[in-house]
Amino acid sequence: MTPTLDLACDLISRHSVTPQDEGCQALMMERLAAVGFCNESLRFDDTDNFWSRKGNSKPLVCFAGHTDVVPTGPTARWDNPPFEPKIIDGMLHGRGAADMKGSLAAMVVAVERFVEKHPDHKGSIAFLITSDEEGPAHNGTIKVVETLEARNEKIDMCIVGEPSSTHSVGDVIKNGRRGSLGAVLHVHGVQGHVAYPHLAENPVHMVAPALAELAATEWDQGNEFFPATSFQISNIHSGTGATNVIPGECEIVFNFRFSTEVTAEILQARTEEILNRHGVRYDIDWQLSGQPFLTDKGALVDATVNAIRDVTARETELSTAGGTSDGRFIAPTGSQVVELGPVNATIHKVNEHVNAHDLDVLTDIYERILERLLA
C-alpha cells in the first residue's frame, strides 16, 4: 500500500453519499494544514465545502473536486461491499474509487510531496472541495466561487480531478465542456373519451410533429473543439392509465448539450418558434445548468500535457466530450481549467473500481504539473 492508496481507502470507507461528507473534508484539511495550508470551511445549507490555500502570490493553482458519491444501488450486486475498499487483482474497488476519491487522494499526496521538495515554491496552491457535485450542485462549488469572487480572490489555473481517462490514466484530458440546457415542456390539451375525439384535444398528437422537427433539427455543426449541439428527449409522460381516455396534459423533459456555436438564448428562441409554428399550447420551464467553456492551449494545458508525457511517455488527447462538471462554475471567472483523473469506465456503476497503480501514476502527474508551473 502506497500513501495515495492508503488515503484513497480511508476516503472510500466513508459513506459520503450526496450531500453527505462524513468527515472526508476534515481528513483532507488536516493533511493540508500539516504542510502549511490555511483552511476555511464553507457550509451552505446542507452542503459542506472547504477552501484551502498556501501562499498569497500569483499564479494561484487550484485543485478542485468533490467528496460526495452517488448511491451504490443494490449492494447485493457488488462483489465487495461498496464502502469497504479492497484491492482485487490490482484493482481498487469501492464507491468513489474512480469518481473521485482516488483523485482526491492523489492530489493531497502530490501536494505534500511537492511542498516538501519545494518549500519556497512560486505562486500559491489551493483546494476547492465540495460535497454537492453529484447532486443539485446548488450549494457547492458555485457558492464557493461566489464567495471568492466577492473578495476578488482569483483562481488562475484549476485542475479538476474528474475521471477523464478512457483506457490508461492521462490518455485523455478535458479542456472544456459543452453547455447543458434542460427544459420541462407542459402541453395543454382537452381530456375526453377516445370514442369522441372531436370533443377532446390530444396533447400527444398536438406536440408529436413539433418533437419530430426538434429531433431532426441541425442546431449547429460544432467546431474544432466541440461536436455539434445535440437535442435529446429524456422523459415523456401523459395519460391516466386508462385505455379509453384521451389525456388532457403531456409533459416532456428534454436537454440540449450545446457548443460555443450557439447560446442558450438562441436554443430557447428556436425551440419556442417551432412549438408556436405547430400550434402547440404549452408552458415551458427552462434550466441552464452550465455554459460551454474551453481552455485553449496555454500554460495549464501545456503543463498538463507535458507532465503526462514526462511520467507516462504517453501523448494525451484534448477533449470536450462527456457531461458537465464543476469546472463550469470556475471557468467563467477567467480561470484556465482542465480535468484530469483516472479511467472512467466504471463510474456510477455497481462494482466501481480503478487500477490501483494508476492512482500512483496520477499522483506523479499532479506533482509534475506543479513542478512545471510553480517550481
CSV table of C-alpha atoms in Angstrom, one decimal:
chain,number,residue,atom,x,y,z
A,1,MET,CA,0.0,0.0,0.0
A,2,THR,CA,1.3,3.4,-1.0
A,3,PRO,CA,0.4,6.8,0.7
A,4,THR,CA,-2.1,7.5,-2.1
A,5,LEU,CA,-3.8,4.2,-1.8
A,6,ASP,CA,-3.9,4.4,2.0
A,7,LEU,CA,-5.7,7.8,1.8
A,8,ALA,CA,-8.0,6.7,-1.0
A,9,CYS,CA,-9.1,3.7,1.0
A,10,ASP,CA,-9.7,5.9,4.1
A,11,LEU,CA,-11.9,8.3,1.9
A,12,ILE,CA,-13.8,5.4,0.2
A,13,SER,CA,-14.7,3.8,3.6
A,14,ARG,CA,-16.8,6.9,4.5
A,15,HIS,CA,-20.4,6.8,3.4
A,16,SER,CA,-20.5,10.2,1.8
A,17,VAL,CA,-23.5,9.9,-0.5
A,18,THR,CA,-24.6,13.4,-1.7
A,19,PRO,CA,-24.7,15.7,0.1
A,20,GLN,CA,-23.1,14.0,3.0
A,21,ASP,CA,-19.3,14.4,3.5
A,22,GLU,CA,-18.9,12.1,6.5
A,23,GLY,CA,-15.5,13.5,7.6
A,24,CYS,CA,-13.7,13.3,4.3
A,25,GLN,CA,-13.1,17.0,4.1
A,26,ALA,CA,-11.8,17.2,7.7
A,27,LEU,CA,-9.3,14.4,6.9
A,28,MET,CA,-8.1,16.3,3.8
A,29,MET,CA,-7.9,19.6,5.7
A,30,GLU,CA,-5.9,18.0,8.5
A,31,ARG,CA,-3.3,16.7,6.0
A,32,LEU,CA,-3.1,20.1,4.2
A,33,ALA,CA,-2.8,22.1,7.4
A,34,ALA,CA,0.2,20.0,8.3
A,35,VAL,CA,2.1,21.3,5.2
A,36,GLY,CA,1.2,24.9,5.6
A,37,PHE,CA,-2.3,25.4,4.2
A,38,CYS,CA,-4.8,27.7,5.7
A,39,ASN,CA,-8.2,26.0,5.8
A,40,GLU,CA,-11.6,27.7,5.5
A,41,SER,CA,-14.8,25.6,6.0
A,42,LEU,CA,-17.7,27.0,3.9
A,43,ARG,CA,-21.1,25.3,4.7
A,44,PHE,CA,-24.1,26.4,2.7
A,45,ASP,CA,-27.4,24.8,3.7
A,46,ASP,CA,-26.9,21.1,3.7
A,47,THR,CA,-23.5,21.1,1.9
A,48,ASP,CA,-20.0,21.0,3.3
A,49,ASN,CA,-17.3,22.7,1.3
A,50,PHE,CA,-13.8,23.9,2.0
A,51,TRP,CA,-11.3,26.3,0.6
A,52,SER,CA,-7.7,25.7,1.5
A,53,ARG,CA,-4.8,27.9,0.4
A,54,LYS,CA,-1.0,28.0,0.8
A,55,GLY,CA,0.7,31.2,-0.4
A,56,ASN,CA,-0.5,34.7,-1.4
A,57,SER,CA,1.2,35.3,-4.7
A,58,LYS,CA,0.2,34.5,-8.3
A,59,PRO,CA,-0.3,32.3,-10.1
A,60,LEU,CA,-2.9,30.5,-8.0
A,61,VAL,CA,-3.1,26.9,-9.0
A,62,CYS,CA,-6.2,25.2,-7.6
A,63,PHE,CA,-7.1,21.5,-7.3
A,64,ALA,CA,-10.9,21.1,-7.3
A,65,GLY,CA,-13.1,18.1,-6.6
A,66,HIS,CA,-15.9,16.5,-4.6
A,67,THR,CA,-16.1,14.2,-1.6
A,68,ASP,CA,-19.7,13.1,-2.3
A,69,VAL,CA,-20.5,10.0,-4.3
A,70,VAL,CA,-23.6,8.6,-6.0
A,71,PRO,CA,-25.8,6.0,-4.3
A,72,THR,CA,-24.5,2.4,-4.5
A,73,GLY,CA,-27.5,0.8,-6.0
A,74,PRO,CA,-28.3,-2.8,-4.8
A,75,THR,CA,-25.4,-3.7,-2.5
A,76,ALA,CA,-26.1,-7.4,-3.1
A,77,ARG,CA,-24.9,-6.9,-6.7
A,78,TRP,CA,-21.5,-5.7,-5.5
A,79,ASP,CA,-18.7,-8.3,-5.4
A,80,ASN,CA,-17.3,-6.5,-2.4
A,81,PRO,CA,-19.2,-4.1,-0.1
A,82,PRO,CA,-19.1,-0.6,-1.7
A,83,PHE,CA,-17.7,1.2,1.3
A,84,GLU,CA,-15.2,-1.5,2.3
A,85,PRO,CA,-12.3,-0.7,-0.2
A,86,LYS,CA,-10.4,-3.7,-1.3
A,87,ILE,CA,-7.7,-4.3,-3.9
A,88,ILE,CA,-8.6,-7.3,-6.1
A,89,ASP,CA,-6.3,-8.4,-8.9
A,90,GLY,CA,-4.7,-5.0,-8.9
A,91,MET,CA,-8.0,-3.0,-9.0
A,92,LEU,CA,-9.1,-0.8,-6.1
A,93,HIS,CA,-12.8,-1.5,-5.6
A,94,GLY,CA,-15.3,0.8,-3.8
A,95,ARG,CA,-17.8,3.6,-4.4
A,96,GLY,CA,-15.8,6.7,-5.3
A,97,ALA,CA,-12.6,4.8,-6.3
A,98,ALA,CA,-12.8,6.4,-9.8
A,99,ASP,CA,-15.2,9.3,-9.1
A,100,MET,CA,-13.5,10.8,-7.4
A,101,LYS,CA,-11.9,9.8,-4.1
A,102,GLY,CA,-8.9,8.3,-5.9
A,103,SER,CA,-8.2,11.7,-7.5
A,104,LEU,CA,-8.6,13.5,-4.2
A,105,ALA,CA,-6.0,11.2,-2.5
A,106,ALA,CA,-3.6,11.7,-5.4
A,107,MET,CA,-4.0,15.5,-5.2
A,108,VAL,CA,-3.3,15.6,-1.5
A,109,VAL,CA,-0.2,13.3,-1.6
A,110,ALA,CA,1.1,15.1,-4.7
A,111,VAL,CA,0.9,18.4,-2.9
A,112,GLU,CA,2.5,17.0,0.2
A,113,ARG,CA,5.5,15.8,-1.8
A,114,PHE,CA,5.8,19.0,-3.8
A,115,VAL,CA,5.8,21.2,-0.8
A,116,GLU,CA,8.4,19.0,0.9
A,117,LYS,CA,10.6,19.3,-2.1
A,118,HIS,CA,9.9,22.9,-2.9
A,119,PRO,CA,9.1,24.7,0.4
A,120,ASP,CA,9.8,28.1,-1.3
A,121,HIS,CA,7.8,27.4,-4.4
A,122,LYS,CA,6.5,30.2,-6.6
A,123,GLY,CA,2.8,31.3,-6.6
A,124,SER,CA,0.1,29.7,-4.5
A,125,ILE,CA,-1.7,26.3,-4.3
A,126,ALA,CA,-5.3,25.9,-3.3
A,127,PHE,CA,-8.0,23.2,-2.9
A,128,LEU,CA,-11.7,23.8,-3.6
A,129,ILE,CA,-13.7,20.8,-2.4
A,130,THR,CA,-17.4,20.3,-2.2
A,131,SER,CA,-19.9,17.5,-1.2
A,132,ASP,CA,-22.6,18.6,-3.7
A,133,GLU,CA,-21.2,17.8,-7.1
A,134,GLU,CA,-23.2,14.6,-7.7
A,135,GLY,CA,-26.4,16.3,-6.6
A,136,PRO,CA,-28.2,19.5,-7.4
A,137,ALA,CA,-24.9,21.5,-7.3
A,138,HIS,CA,-26.7,24.5,-5.8
A,139,ASN,CA,-24.7,24.8,-2.6
A,140,GLY,CA,-21.3,23.6,-3.6
A,141,THR,CA,-18.6,24.9,-5.9
A,142,ILE,CA,-20.9,27.6,-7.3
A,143,LYS,CA,-21.3,29.1,-3.8
A,144,VAL,CA,-17.6,28.9,-3.0
A,145,VAL,CA,-16.8,30.6,-6.3
A,146,GLU,CA,-19.2,33.3,-5.5
A,147,THR,CA,-17.5,33.8,-2.1
A,148,LEU,CA,-14.1,34.0,-3.7
A,149,GLU,CA,-15.3,36.4,-6.4
A,150,ALA,CA,-16.9,38.7,-3.8
A,151,ARG,CA,-13.5,39.2,-2.2
A,152,ASN,CA,-11.7,39.3,-5.5
A,153,GLU,CA,-9.7,36.1,-4.9
A,154,LYS,CA,-9.0,34.8,-8.4
A,155,ILE,CA,-8.1,31.2,-9.4
A,156,ASP,CA,-5.6,31.4,-12.3
A,157,MET,CA,-5.4,27.7,-13.1
A,158,CYS,CA,-7.6,24.9,-12.0
A,159,ILE,CA,-7.2,21.1,-12.2
A,160,VAL,CA,-10.4,19.2,-11.6
A,161,GLY,CA,-10.0,15.6,-10.6
A,162,GLU,CA,-12.9,14.2,-12.6
A,163,PRO,CA,-12.2,10.8,-14.2
A,164,SER,CA,-11.2,11.9,-17.7
A,165,SER,CA,-9.2,8.9,-18.9
A,166,THR,CA,-10.5,6.3,-21.3
A,167,HIS,CA,-8.1,3.4,-21.4
A,168,SER,CA,-5.0,4.5,-19.5
A,169,VAL,CA,-4.5,7.3,-17.0
A,170,GLY,CA,-3.7,10.5,-18.8
A,171,ASP,CA,-4.7,9.4,-22.3
A,172,VAL,CA,-7.5,12.0,-22.3
A,173,ILE,CA,-7.9,15.3,-20.5
A,174,LYS,CA,-10.9,17.5,-20.7
A,175,ASN,CA,-10.0,21.1,-21.6
A,176,GLY,CA,-13.6,22.2,-22.0
A,177,ARG,CA,-17.2,21.0,-21.7
A,178,ARG,CA,-20.4,21.5,-23.6
A,179,GLY,CA,-23.2,23.7,-22.1
A,180,SER,CA,-26.3,22.0,-20.7
A,181,LEU,CA,-29.8,23.5,-21.2
A,182,GLY,CA,-32.7,21.5,-19.9
A,183,ALA,CA,-36.5,22.1,-20.1
A,184,VAL,CA,-39.8,20.7,-18.9
A,185,LEU,CA,-42.5,21.2,-21.5
A,186,HIS,CA,-46.1,21.1,-20.4
A,187,VAL,CA,-48.5,20.7,-23.3
A,188,HIS,CA,-52.2,21.5,-22.7
A,189,GLY,CA,-55.0,19.6,-24.4
A,190,VAL,CA,-58.6,18.7,-23.6
A,191,GLN,CA,-59.3,15.4,-21.9
A,192,GLY,CA,-62.1,13.2,-23.3
A,193,HIS,CA,-63.3,9.8,-24.4
A,194,VAL,CA,-61.3,8.0,-27.1
A,195,ALA,CA,-64.6,7.3,-28.9
A,196,TYR,CA,-65.4,11.0,-29.2
A,197,PRO,CA,-62.1,12.6,-30.3
A,198,HIS,CA,-63.9,15.6,-31.8
A,199,LEU,CA,-64.8,16.6,-28.2
A,200,ALA,CA,-61.3,16.4,-27.0
A,201,GLU,CA,-57.8,17.6,-27.9
A,202,ASN,CA,-55.0,15.1,-27.6
A,203,PRO,CA,-51.8,16.9,-26.4
A,204,VAL,CA,-49.6,13.9,-27.5
A,205,HIS,CA,-50.9,14.3,-31.1
A,206,MET,CA,-50.6,18.0,-30.9
A,207,VAL,CA,-46.9,18.0,-29.9
A,208,ALA,CA,-45.7,15.0,-31.8
A,209,PRO,CA,-44.9,16.8,-35.1
A,210,ALA,CA,-43.0,19.5,-33.2
A,211,LEU,CA,-41.0,17.0,-31.3
A,212,ALA,CA,-40.1,15.2,-34.6
A,213,GLU,CA,-38.9,18.5,-36.0
A,214,LEU,CA,-36.9,19.3,-32.9
A,215,ALA,CA,-35.2,15.9,-33.0
A,216,ALA,CA,-34.4,16.3,-36.7
A,217,THR,CA,-33.1,19.9,-36.5
A,218,GLU,CA,-29.4,20.7,-37.1
A,219,TRP,CA,-28.7,23.3,-34.4
A,220,ASP,CA,-25.1,23.8,-35.5
A,221,GLN,CA,-22.2,21.9,-37.0
A,222,GLY,CA,-19.9,22.2,-34.0
A,223,ASN,CA,-16.3,23.4,-34.4
A,224,GLU,CA,-12.7,22.2,-34.0
A,225,PHE,CA,-13.2,21.9,-30.2
A,226,PHE,CA,-16.9,20.8,-29.8
A,227,PRO,CA,-19.2,18.3,-31.5
A,228,ALA,CA,-22.5,19.6,-32.9
A,229,THR,CA,-25.2,20.6,-30.4
A,230,SER,CA,-27.5,17.7,-29.6
A,231,PHE,CA,-31.2,17.6,-28.6
A,232,GLN,CA,-32.4,14.6,-26.6
A,233,ILE,CA,-35.8,13.8,-25.1
A,234,SER,CA,-35.3,12.0,-21.8
A,235,ASN,CA,-38.9,11.6,-20.5
A,236,ILE,CA,-42.5,11.8,-21.8
A,237,HIS,CA,-45.5,11.4,-19.5
A,238,SER,CA,-49.2,11.6,-20.3
A,239,GLY,CA,-52.5,9.8,-19.7
A,240,THR,CA,-54.5,8.5,-16.8
A,241,GLY,CA,-53.5,4.8,-17.3
A,242,ALA,CA,-56.9,4.0,-18.8
A,243,THR,CA,-57.0,2.9,-22.4
A,244,ASN,CA,-60.3,4.8,-23.2
A,245,VAL,CA,-59.3,8.3,-22.0
A,246,ILE,CA,-57.7,10.9,-24.2
A,247,PRO,CA,-55.2,12.7,-21.9
A,248,GLY,CA,-55.5,16.4,-21.2
A,249,GLU,CA,-51.9,17.1,-20.5
A,250,CYS,CA,-48.5,15.9,-21.7
A,251,GLU,CA,-45.1,16.5,-20.0
A,252,ILE,CA,-41.9,16.2,-22.0
A,253,VAL,CA,-38.4,16.6,-20.4
A,254,PHE,CA,-35.6,17.3,-22.8
A,255,ASN,CA,-32.0,18.5,-22.8
A,256,PHE,CA,-29.5,20.3,-25.1
A,257,ARG,CA,-25.8,19.7,-24.9
A,258,PHE,CA,-24.5,22.7,-26.8
A,259,SER,CA,-21.3,24.0,-28.3
A,260,THR,CA,-19.9,27.5,-28.4
A,261,GLU,CA,-21.5,28.0,-31.8
A,262,VAL,CA,-24.9,28.8,-30.2
A,263,THR,CA,-26.2,30.3,-27.0
A,264,ALA,CA,-28.9,29.2,-24.6
A,265,GLU,CA,-31.0,32.1,-25.7
A,266,ILE,CA,-30.8,31.1,-29.3
A,267,LEU,CA,-31.8,27.5,-28.5
A,268,GLN,CA,-34.7,28.7,-26.4
A,269,ALA,CA,-35.9,31.0,-29.1
A,270,ARG,CA,-35.6,28.4,-31.9
A,271,THR,CA,-37.4,25.8,-29.8
A,272,GLU,CA,-40.3,28.1,-29.0
A,273,GLU,CA,-40.6,29.2,-32.6
A,274,ILE,CA,-41.0,25.5,-33.7
A,275,LEU,CA,-43.6,24.9,-31.0
A,276,ASN,CA,-45.5,28.0,-31.9
A,277,ARG,CA,-45.4,27.2,-35.6
A,278,HIS,CA,-47.0,23.9,-34.9
A,279,GLY,CA,-49.8,25.4,-32.9
A,280,VAL,CA,-48.8,23.8,-29.6
A,281,ARG,CA,-50.5,25.2,-26.5
A,282,TYR,CA,-47.8,24.9,-23.8
A,283,ASP,CA,-45.8,26.3,-20.8
A,284,ILE,CA,-42.1,25.6,-20.7
A,285,ASP,CA,-39.6,25.8,-17.8
A,286,TRP,CA,-36.0,26.2,-18.8
A,287,GLN,CA,-33.0,25.4,-16.6
A,288,LEU,CA,-29.5,26.3,-17.7
A,289,SER,CA,-27.1,24.0,-15.8
A,290,GLY,CA,-23.9,25.4,-17.3
A,291,GLN,CA,-22.4,27.4,-20.2
A,292,PRO,CA,-19.9,25.8,-22.5
A,293,PHE,CA,-16.3,26.6,-21.7
A,294,LEU,CA,-12.9,26.0,-23.3
A,295,THR,CA,-9.4,26.3,-22.2
A,296,ASP,CA,-7.2,26.6,-25.2
A,297,LYS,CA,-3.5,25.7,-25.3
A,298,GLY,CA,-1.6,27.8,-22.9
A,299,ALA,CA,0.2,27.5,-19.5
A,300,LEU,CA,-2.1,24.9,-17.9
A,301,VAL,CA,-2.8,22.7,-20.9
A,302,ASP,CA,0.8,22.7,-21.9
A,303,ALA,CA,2.0,21.9,-18.3
A,304,THR,CA,-0.6,19.0,-18.1
A,305,VAL,CA,0.2,17.5,-21.5
A,306,ASN,CA,3.9,17.7,-20.8
A,307,ALA,CA,3.6,16.3,-17.3
A,308,ILE,CA,1.7,13.3,-18.6
A,309,ARG,CA,4.4,12.8,-21.2
A,310,ASP,CA,7.1,13.1,-18.6
A,311,VAL,CA,5.5,10.5,-16.3
A,312,THR,CA,4.0,8.0,-18.8
A,313,ALA,CA,5.6,8.8,-22.2
A,314,ARG,CA,2.1,9.0,-23.4
A,315,GLU,CA,0.6,11.6,-25.8
A,316,THR,CA,-2.7,12.8,-24.5
A,317,GLU,CA,-5.9,13.8,-26.3
A,318,LEU,CA,-7.7,17.0,-25.6
A,319,SER,CA,-11.4,16.5,-25.4
A,320,THR,CA,-14.6,18.4,-24.6
A,321,ALA,CA,-16.9,15.3,-24.7
A,322,GLY,CA,-18.9,14.0,-21.8
A,323,GLY,CA,-21.2,15.5,-19.2
A,324,THR,CA,-20.9,18.6,-17.1
A,325,SER,CA,-18.5,19.1,-14.2
A,326,ASP,CA,-17.9,21.8,-11.6
A,327,GLY,CA,-15.4,23.3,-14.0
A,328,ARG,CA,-18.4,25.1,-15.5
A,329,PHE,CA,-18.6,27.3,-12.3
A,330,ILE,CA,-14.9,28.0,-12.2
A,331,ALA,CA,-14.1,28.8,-15.9
A,332,PRO,CA,-16.4,31.8,-16.2
A,333,THR,CA,-14.2,33.6,-13.6
A,334,GLY,CA,-11.4,33.7,-16.2
A,335,SER,CA,-9.5,30.6,-14.8
A,336,GLN,CA,-7.9,28.1,-17.1
A,337,VAL,CA,-9.5,24.7,-16.4
A,338,VAL,CA,-8.5,21.2,-17.2
A,339,GLU,CA,-10.0,17.9,-16.0
A,340,LEU,CA,-7.6,15.0,-15.3
A,341,GLY,CA,-8.3,11.9,-13.4
A,342,PRO,CA,-8.4,8.1,-13.7
A,343,VAL,CA,-10.2,5.8,-16.2
A,344,ASN,CA,-13.9,6.4,-16.2
A,345,ALA,CA,-15.2,3.0,-17.4
A,346,THR,CA,-16.9,2.1,-14.1
A,347,ILE,CA,-18.0,5.4,-12.7
A,348,HIS,CA,-21.5,5.4,-11.1
A,349,LYS,CA,-21.7,1.6,-11.8
A,350,VAL,CA,-22.0,-1.4,-9.5
A,351,ASN,CA,-18.5,-2.6,-8.7
A,352,GLU,CA,-16.9,0.7,-9.4
A,353,HIS,CA,-13.1,0.2,-9.5
A,354,VAL,CA,-9.9,1.8,-10.7
A,355,ASN,CA,-6.4,0.4,-11.4
A,356,ALA,CA,-4.6,0.9,-8.1
A,357,HIS,CA,-1.3,1.6,-9.8
A,358,ASP,CA,-3.0,4.3,-11.9
A,359,LEU,CA,-3.6,6.3,-8.7
A,360,ASP,CA,0.1,6.4,-8.0
A,361,VAL,CA,0.8,7.4,-11.6
A,362,LEU,CA,-1.9,10.2,-11.2
A,363,THR,CA,-0.1,11.4,-8.1
A,364,ASP,CA,3.2,11.6,-10.0
A,365,ILE,CA,1.4,13.6,-12.8
A,366,TYR,CA,-0.2,16.0,-10.4
A,367,GLU,CA,3.1,16.6,-8.7
A,368,ARG,CA,4.9,17.1,-12.1
A,369,ILE,CA,2.2,19.7,-13.2
A,370,LEU,CA,3.0,21.7,-10.0
A,371,GLU,CA,6.7,21.4,-10.7
A,372,ARG,CA,6.2,22.8,-14.3
A,373,LEU,CA,4.0,25.7,-13.1
A,374,LEU,CA,5.5,26.6,-9.6
A,375,ALA,CA,8.9,25.1,-9.1
